[in-house]
Short mmCIF file of N, CA and C in Angstrom, two decimals:
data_model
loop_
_atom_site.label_atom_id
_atom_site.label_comp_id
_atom_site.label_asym_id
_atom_site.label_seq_id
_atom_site.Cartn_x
_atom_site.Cartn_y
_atom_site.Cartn_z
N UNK A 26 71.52 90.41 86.41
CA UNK A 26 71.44 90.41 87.87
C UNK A 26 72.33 91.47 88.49
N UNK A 27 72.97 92.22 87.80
CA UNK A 27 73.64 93.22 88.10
C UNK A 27 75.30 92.79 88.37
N UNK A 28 75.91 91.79 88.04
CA UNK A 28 77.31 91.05 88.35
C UNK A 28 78.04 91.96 86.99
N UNK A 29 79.06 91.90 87.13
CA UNK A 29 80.16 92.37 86.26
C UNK A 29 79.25 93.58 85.99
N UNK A 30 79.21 94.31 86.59
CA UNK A 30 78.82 96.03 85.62
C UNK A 30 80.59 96.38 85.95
N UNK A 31 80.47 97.49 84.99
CA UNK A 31 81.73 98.39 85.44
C UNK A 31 81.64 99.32 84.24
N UNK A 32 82.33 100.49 85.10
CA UNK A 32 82.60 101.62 84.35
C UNK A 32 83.42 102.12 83.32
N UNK A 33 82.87 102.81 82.63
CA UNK A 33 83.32 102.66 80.68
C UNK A 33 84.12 103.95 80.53
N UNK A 34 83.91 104.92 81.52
CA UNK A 34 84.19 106.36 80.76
C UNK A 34 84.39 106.96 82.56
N UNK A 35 85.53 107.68 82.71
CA UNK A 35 85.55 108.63 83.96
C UNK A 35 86.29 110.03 83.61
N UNK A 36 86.48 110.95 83.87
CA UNK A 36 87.01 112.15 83.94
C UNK A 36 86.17 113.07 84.44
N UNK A 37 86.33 114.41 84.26
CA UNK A 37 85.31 116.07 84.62
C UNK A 37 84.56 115.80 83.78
N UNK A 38 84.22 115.15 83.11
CA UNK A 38 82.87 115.52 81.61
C UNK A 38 81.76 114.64 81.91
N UNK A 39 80.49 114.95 81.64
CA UNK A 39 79.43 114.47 82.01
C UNK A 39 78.95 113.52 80.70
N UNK A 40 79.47 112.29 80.75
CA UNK A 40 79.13 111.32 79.93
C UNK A 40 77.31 110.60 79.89
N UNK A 41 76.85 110.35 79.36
CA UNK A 41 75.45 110.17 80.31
C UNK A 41 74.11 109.16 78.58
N UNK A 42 72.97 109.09 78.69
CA UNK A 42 72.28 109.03 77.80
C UNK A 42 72.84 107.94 76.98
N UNK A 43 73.41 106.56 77.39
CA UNK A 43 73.86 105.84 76.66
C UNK A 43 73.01 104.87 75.74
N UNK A 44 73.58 104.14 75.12
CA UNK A 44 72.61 103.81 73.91
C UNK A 44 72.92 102.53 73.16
N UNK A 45 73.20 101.54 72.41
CA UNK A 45 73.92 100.32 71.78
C UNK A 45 73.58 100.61 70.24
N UNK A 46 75.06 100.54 69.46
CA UNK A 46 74.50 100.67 68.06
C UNK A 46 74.86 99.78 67.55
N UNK A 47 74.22 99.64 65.95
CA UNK A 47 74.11 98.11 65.53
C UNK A 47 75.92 97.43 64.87
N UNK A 48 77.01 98.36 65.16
CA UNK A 48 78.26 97.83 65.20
C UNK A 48 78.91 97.38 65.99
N UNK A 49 78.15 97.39 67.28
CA UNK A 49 78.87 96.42 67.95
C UNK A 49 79.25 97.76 68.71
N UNK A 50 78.85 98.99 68.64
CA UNK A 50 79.63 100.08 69.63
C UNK A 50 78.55 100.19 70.68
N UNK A 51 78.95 101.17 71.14
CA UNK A 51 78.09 101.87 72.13
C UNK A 51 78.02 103.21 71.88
N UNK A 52 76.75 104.67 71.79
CA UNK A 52 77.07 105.63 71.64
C UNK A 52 76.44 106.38 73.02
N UNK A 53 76.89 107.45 72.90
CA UNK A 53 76.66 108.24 74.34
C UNK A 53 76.23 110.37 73.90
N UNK A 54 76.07 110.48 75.21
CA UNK A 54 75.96 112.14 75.23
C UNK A 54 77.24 112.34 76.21
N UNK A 55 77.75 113.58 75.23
CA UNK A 55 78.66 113.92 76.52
C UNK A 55 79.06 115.23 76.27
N UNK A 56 79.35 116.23 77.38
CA UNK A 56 80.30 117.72 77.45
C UNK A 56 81.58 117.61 77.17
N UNK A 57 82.01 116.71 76.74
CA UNK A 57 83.28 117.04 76.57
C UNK A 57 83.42 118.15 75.33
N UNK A 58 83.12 117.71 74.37
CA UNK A 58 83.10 118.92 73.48
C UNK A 58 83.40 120.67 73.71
N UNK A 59 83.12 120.36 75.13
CA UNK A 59 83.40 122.06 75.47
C UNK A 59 82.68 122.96 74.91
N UNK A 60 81.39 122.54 74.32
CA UNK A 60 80.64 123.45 73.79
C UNK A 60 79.46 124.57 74.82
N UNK A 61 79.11 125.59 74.85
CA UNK A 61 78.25 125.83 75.94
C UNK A 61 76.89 126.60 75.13
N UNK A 62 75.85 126.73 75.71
CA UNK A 62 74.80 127.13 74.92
C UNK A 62 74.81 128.41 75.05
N UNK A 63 74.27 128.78 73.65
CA UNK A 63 74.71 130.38 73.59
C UNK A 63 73.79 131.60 74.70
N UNK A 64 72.55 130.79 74.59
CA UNK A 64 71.99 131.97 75.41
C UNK A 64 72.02 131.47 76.53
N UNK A 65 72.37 130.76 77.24
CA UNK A 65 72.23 129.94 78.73
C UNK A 65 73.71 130.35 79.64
N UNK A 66 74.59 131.46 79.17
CA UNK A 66 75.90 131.30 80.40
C UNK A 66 76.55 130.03 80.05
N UNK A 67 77.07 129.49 81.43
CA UNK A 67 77.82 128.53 81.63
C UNK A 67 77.25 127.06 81.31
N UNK A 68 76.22 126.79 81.06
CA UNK A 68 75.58 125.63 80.78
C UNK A 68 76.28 124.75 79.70
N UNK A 69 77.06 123.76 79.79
CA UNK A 69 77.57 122.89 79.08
C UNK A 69 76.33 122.58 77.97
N UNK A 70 76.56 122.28 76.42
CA UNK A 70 75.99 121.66 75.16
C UNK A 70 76.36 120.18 75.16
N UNK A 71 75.43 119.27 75.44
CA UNK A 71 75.68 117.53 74.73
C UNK A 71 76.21 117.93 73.32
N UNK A 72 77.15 116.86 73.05
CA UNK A 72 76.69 115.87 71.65
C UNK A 72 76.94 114.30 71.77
N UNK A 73 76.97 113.99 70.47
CA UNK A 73 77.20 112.23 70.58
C UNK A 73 78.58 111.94 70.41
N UNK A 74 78.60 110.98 70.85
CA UNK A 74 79.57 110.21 70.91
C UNK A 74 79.76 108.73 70.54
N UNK A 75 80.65 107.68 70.29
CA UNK A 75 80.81 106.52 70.45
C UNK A 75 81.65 106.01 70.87
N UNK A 76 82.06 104.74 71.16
CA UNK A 76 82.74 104.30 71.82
C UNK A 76 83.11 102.85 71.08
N UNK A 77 84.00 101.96 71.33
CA UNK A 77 84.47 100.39 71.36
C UNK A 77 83.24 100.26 73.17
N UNK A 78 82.55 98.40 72.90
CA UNK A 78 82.10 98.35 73.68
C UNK A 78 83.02 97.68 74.79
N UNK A 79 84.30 98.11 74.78
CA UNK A 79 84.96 97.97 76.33
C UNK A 79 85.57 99.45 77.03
N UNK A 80 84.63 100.42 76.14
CA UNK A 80 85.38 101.40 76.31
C UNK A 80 86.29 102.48 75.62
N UNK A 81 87.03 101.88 75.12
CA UNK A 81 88.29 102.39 73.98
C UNK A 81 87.91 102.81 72.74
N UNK A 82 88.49 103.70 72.14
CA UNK A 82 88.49 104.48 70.86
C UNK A 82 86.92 105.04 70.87
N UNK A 83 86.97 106.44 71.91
CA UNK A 83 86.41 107.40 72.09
C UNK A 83 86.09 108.25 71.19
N UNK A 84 85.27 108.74 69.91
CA UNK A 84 85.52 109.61 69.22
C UNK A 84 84.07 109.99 69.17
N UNK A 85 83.63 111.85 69.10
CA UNK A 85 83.19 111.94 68.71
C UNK A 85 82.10 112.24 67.35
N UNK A 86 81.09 111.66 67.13
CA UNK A 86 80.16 111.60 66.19
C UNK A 86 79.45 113.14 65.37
N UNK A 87 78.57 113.86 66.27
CA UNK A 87 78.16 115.36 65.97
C UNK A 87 79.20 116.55 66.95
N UNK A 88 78.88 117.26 65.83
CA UNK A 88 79.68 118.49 66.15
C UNK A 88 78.92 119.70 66.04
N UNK A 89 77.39 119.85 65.83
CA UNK A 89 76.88 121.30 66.33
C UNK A 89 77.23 122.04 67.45
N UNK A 90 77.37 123.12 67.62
CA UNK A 90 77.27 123.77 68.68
C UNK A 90 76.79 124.19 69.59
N UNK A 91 75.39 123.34 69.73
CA UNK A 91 74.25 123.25 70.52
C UNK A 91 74.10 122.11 71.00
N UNK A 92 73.06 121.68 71.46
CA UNK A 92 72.40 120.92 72.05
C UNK A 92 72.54 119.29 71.31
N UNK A 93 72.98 118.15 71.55
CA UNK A 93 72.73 116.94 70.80
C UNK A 93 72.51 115.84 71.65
N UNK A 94 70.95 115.59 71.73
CA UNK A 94 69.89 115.04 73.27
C UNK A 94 69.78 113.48 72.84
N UNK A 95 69.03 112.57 73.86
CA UNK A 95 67.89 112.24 73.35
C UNK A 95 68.49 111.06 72.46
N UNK A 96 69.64 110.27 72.57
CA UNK A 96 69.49 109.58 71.26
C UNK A 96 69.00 108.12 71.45
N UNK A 97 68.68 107.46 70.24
CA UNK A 97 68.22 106.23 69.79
C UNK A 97 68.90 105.74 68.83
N UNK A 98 68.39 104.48 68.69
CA UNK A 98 68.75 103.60 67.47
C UNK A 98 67.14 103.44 66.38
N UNK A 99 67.24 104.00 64.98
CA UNK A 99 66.08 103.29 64.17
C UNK A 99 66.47 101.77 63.70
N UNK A 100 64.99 101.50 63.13
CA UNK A 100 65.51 99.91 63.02
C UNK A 100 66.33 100.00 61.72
N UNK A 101 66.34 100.87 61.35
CA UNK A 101 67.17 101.01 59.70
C UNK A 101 68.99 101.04 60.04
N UNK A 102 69.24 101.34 61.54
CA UNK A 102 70.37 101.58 61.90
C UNK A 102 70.89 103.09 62.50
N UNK A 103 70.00 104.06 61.61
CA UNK A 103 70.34 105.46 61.94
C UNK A 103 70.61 105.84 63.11
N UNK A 104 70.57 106.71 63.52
CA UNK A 104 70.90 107.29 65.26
C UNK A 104 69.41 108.20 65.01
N UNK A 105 68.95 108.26 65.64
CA UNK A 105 67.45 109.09 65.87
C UNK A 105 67.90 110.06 67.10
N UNK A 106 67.85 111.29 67.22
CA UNK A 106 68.40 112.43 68.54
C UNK A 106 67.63 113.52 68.09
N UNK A 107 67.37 114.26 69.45
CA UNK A 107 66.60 115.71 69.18
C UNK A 107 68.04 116.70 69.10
N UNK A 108 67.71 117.72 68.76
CA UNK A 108 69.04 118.70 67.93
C UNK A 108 68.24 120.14 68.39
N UNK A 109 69.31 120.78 69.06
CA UNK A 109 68.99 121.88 69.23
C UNK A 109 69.58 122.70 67.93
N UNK A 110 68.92 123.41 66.78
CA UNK A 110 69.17 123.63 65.77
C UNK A 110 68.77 125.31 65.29
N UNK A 111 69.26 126.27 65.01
CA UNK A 111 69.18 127.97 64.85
C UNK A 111 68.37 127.82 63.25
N UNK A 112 69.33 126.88 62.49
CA UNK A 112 69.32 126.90 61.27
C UNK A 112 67.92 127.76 60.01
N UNK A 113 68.20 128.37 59.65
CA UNK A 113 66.55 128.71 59.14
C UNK A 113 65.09 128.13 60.12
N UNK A 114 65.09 128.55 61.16
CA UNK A 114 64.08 128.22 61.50
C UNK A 114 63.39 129.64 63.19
N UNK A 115 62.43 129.13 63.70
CA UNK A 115 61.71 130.15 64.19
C UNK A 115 62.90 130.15 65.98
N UNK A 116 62.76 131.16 66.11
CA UNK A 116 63.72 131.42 67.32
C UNK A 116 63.11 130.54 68.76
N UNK A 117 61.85 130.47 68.17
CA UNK A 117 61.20 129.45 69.32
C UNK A 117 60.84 127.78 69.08
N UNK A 118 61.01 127.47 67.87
CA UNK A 118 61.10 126.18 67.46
C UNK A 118 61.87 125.25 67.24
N UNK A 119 62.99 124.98 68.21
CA UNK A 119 64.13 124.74 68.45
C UNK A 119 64.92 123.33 68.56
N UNK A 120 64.17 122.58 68.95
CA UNK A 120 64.43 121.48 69.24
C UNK A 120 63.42 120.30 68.63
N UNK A 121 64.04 119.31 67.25
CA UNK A 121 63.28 118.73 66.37
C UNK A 121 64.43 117.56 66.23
N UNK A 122 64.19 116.29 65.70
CA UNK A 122 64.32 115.32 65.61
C UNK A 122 65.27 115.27 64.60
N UNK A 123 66.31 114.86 64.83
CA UNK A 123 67.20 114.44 63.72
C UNK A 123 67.60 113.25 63.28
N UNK A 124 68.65 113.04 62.43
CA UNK A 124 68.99 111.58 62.46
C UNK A 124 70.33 111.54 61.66
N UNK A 125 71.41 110.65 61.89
CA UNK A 125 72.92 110.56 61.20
C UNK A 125 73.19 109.04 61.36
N UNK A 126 74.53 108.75 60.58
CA UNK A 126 74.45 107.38 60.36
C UNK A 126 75.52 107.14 61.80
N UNK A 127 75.39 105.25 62.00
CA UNK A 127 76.53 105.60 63.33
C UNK A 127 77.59 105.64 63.41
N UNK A 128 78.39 106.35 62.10
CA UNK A 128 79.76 106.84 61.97
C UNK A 128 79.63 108.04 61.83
N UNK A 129 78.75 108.64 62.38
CA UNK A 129 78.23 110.85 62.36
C UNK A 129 78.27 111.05 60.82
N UNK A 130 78.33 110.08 60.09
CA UNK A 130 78.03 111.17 58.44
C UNK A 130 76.59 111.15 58.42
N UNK A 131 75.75 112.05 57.50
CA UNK A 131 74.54 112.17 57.13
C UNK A 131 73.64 112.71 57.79
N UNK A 132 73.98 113.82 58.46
CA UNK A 132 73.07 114.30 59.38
C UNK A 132 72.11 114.89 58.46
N UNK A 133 70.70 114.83 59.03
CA UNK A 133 69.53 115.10 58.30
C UNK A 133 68.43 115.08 59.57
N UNK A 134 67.94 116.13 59.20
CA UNK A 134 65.91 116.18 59.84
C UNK A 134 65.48 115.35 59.38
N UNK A 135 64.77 115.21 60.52
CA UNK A 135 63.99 113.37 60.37
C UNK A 135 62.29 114.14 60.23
N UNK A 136 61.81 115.24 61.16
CA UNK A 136 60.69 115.81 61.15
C UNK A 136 61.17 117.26 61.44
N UNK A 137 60.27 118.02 61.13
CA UNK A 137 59.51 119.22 61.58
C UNK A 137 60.90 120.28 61.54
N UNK A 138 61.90 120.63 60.40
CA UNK A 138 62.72 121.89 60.65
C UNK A 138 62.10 122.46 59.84
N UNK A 139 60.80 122.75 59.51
CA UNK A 139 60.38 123.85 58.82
C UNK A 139 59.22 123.91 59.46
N UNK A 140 58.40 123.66 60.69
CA UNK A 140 57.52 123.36 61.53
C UNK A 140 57.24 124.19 62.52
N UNK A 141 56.50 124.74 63.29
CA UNK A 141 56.44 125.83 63.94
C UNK A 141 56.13 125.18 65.37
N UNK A 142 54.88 123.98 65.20
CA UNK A 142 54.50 123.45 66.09
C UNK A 142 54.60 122.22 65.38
N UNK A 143 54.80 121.18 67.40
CA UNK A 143 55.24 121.54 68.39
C UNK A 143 56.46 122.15 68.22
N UNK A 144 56.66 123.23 69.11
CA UNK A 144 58.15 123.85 69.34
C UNK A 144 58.95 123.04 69.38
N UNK A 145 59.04 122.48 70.20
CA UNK A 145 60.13 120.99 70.61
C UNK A 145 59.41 119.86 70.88
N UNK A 146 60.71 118.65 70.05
CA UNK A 146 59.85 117.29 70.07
C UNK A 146 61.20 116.76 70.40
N UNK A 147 61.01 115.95 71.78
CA UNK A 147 62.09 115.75 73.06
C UNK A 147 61.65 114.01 73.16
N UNK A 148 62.90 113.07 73.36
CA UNK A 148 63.09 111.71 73.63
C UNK A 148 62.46 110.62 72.16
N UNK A 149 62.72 111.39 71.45
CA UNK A 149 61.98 110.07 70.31
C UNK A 149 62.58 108.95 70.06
N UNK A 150 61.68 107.87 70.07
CA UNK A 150 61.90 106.35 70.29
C UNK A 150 61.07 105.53 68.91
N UNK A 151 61.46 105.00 68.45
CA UNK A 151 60.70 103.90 67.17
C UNK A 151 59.98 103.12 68.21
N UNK A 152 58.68 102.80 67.27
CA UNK A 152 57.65 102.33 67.67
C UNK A 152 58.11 100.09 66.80
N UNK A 153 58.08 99.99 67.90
CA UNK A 153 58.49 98.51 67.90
C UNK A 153 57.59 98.21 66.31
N UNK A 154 58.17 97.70 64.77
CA UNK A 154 57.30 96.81 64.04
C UNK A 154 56.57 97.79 63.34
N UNK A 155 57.12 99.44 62.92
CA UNK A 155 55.95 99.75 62.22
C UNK A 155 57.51 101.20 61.81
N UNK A 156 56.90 102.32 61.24
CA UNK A 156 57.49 103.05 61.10
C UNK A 156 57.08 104.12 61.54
N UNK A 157 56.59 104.64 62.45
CA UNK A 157 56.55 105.38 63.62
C UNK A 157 57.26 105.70 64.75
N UNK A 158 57.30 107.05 65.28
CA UNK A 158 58.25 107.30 66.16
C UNK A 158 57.33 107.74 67.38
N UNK A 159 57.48 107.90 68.63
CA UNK A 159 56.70 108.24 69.30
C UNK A 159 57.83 109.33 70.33
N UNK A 160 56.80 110.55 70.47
CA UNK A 160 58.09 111.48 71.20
C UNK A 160 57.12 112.71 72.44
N UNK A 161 57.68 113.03 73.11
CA UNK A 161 57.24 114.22 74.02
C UNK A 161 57.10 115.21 72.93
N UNK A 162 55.73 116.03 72.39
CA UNK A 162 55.79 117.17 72.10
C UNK A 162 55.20 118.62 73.05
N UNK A 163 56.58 119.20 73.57
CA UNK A 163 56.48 120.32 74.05
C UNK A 163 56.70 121.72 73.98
N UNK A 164 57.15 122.33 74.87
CA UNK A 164 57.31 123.87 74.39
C UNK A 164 58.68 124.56 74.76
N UNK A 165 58.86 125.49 73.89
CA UNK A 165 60.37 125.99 74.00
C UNK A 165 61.52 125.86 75.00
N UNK A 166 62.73 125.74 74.99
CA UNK A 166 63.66 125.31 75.57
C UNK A 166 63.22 124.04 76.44
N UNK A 167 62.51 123.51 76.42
CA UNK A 167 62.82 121.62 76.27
C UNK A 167 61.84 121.59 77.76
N UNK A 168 60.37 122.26 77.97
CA UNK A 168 59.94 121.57 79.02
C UNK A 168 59.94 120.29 78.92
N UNK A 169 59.93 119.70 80.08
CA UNK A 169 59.77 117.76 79.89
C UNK A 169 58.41 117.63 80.19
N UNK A 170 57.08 118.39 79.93
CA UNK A 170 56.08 117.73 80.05
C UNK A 170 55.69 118.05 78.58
N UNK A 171 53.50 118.29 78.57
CA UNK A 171 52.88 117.62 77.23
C UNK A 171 52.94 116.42 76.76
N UNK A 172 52.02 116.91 75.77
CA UNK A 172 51.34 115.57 75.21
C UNK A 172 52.45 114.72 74.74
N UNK A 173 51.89 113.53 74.36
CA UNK A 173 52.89 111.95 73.47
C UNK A 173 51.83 111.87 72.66
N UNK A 174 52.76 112.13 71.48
CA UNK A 174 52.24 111.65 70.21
C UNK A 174 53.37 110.94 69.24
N UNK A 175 52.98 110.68 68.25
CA UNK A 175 53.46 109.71 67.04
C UNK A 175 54.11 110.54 66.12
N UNK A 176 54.64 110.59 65.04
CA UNK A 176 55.31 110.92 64.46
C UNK A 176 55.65 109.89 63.28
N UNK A 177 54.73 110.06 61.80
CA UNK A 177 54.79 109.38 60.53
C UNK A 177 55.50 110.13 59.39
N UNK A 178 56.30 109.77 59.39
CA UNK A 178 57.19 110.34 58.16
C UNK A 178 56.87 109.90 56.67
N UNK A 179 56.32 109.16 57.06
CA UNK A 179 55.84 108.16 55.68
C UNK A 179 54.78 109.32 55.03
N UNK A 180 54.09 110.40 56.09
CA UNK A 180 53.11 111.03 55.84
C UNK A 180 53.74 112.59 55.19
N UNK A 181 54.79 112.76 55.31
CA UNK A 181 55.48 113.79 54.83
C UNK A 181 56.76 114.37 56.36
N UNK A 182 57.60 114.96 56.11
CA UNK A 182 58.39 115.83 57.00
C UNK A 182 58.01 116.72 58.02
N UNK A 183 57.56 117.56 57.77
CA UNK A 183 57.15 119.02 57.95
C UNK A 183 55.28 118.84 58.20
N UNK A 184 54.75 120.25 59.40
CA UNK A 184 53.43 120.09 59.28
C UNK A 184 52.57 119.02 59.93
N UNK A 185 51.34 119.00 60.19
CA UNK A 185 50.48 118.01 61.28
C UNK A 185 50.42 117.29 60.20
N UNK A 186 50.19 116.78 59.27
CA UNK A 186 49.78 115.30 58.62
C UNK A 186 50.44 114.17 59.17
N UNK A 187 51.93 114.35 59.62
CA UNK A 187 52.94 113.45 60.33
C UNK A 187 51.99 112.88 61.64
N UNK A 188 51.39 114.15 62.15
CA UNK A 188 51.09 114.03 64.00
C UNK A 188 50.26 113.40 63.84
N UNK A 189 50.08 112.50 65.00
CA UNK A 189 49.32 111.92 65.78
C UNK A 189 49.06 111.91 67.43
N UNK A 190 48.16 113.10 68.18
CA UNK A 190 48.58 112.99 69.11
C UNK A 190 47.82 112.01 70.05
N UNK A 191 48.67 111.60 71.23
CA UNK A 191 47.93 110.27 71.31
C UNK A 191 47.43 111.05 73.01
N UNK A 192 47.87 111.62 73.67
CA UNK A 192 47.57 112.32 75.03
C UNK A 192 47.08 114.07 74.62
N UNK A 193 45.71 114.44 73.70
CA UNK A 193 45.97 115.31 73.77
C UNK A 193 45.30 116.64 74.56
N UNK A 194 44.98 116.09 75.43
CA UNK A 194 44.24 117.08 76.54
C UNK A 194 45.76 117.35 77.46
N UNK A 195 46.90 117.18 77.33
CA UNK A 195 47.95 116.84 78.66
C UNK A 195 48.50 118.07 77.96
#
């Protein structure tokens, strides 16, 4: 009903994208990191974060130097987040799905870092009861429109056998 809210995190840094993980924490996006994107100027870089759920013992989780969006919980526990990532891959295919455990060890591609298309696959969410992910696939530097499609890993990593698009005239 909205009684007892209150605020977890204040300073200059843009805390935001919060999330509940299965320890009992809370994880978040935030600038503090001081990271900024390389080709963008002044534009502050997310990453993750966690927290104690009253707040306390702040630490962060990822440490790329880019972009760390978008996160979730899988039902396996993982952290599911899109990753702005250079790594061996196409200068326009940038933004792909990752996943780390919720103490930041194990970072790993969840889909598509060897994938050309979609360029970017932005907000992915587990599909309630199945092993599917469902995500915005769009186009370079992170439009927020296009199609929603699925995403089966079970079907391989990399490549359309994964896709399923479910909007695909949009």
């Amino acid at each position: 009903d909205g009684t007892g809210l209150r605020q977890l995190t204040s300073g200059p840094k843009n805390d935001c994208e919060p999330f509940y993980l299965p320890n009992r924490q809370l994880g978040f996006t935030s600038d503090r990191s001081e990271h900024f994107v390389m080709c963008g100027g002044d534009r502050h870089a997310p990453t993750l974060f966690a927290m104690d759920g009253d707040g306390s013992n702040v630490r962060q989780l990822s440490y790329n130097v880019f972009n760390d969006f978008n996160p979730t919980v899988l039902p396996d526990g993982r952290i599911l987040y899109s990753r702005w990532e250079y790594n061996e891959r196409s200068v326009t295919s940038l933004h792909n799905p990752f996943t780390m455990h919720p103490d930041g060890t194990q970072v790993a591609p969840y889909y598509g870092n060897a994938t050309i298309r979609p360029n970017v696959v932005m907000f992915p969410r587990p599909v309630p009861g199945g092993d599917k992910v469902m995500a915005l696939f769009t186009a370079h530097h992170g439009q927020t429109h296009g199609p929603i499609g699925l995403i089966d890993v079970t079907k391989g990593i990399d490549g359309d056998e994964p896709l399923t698009l479910l909007t695909p005239n949009v």
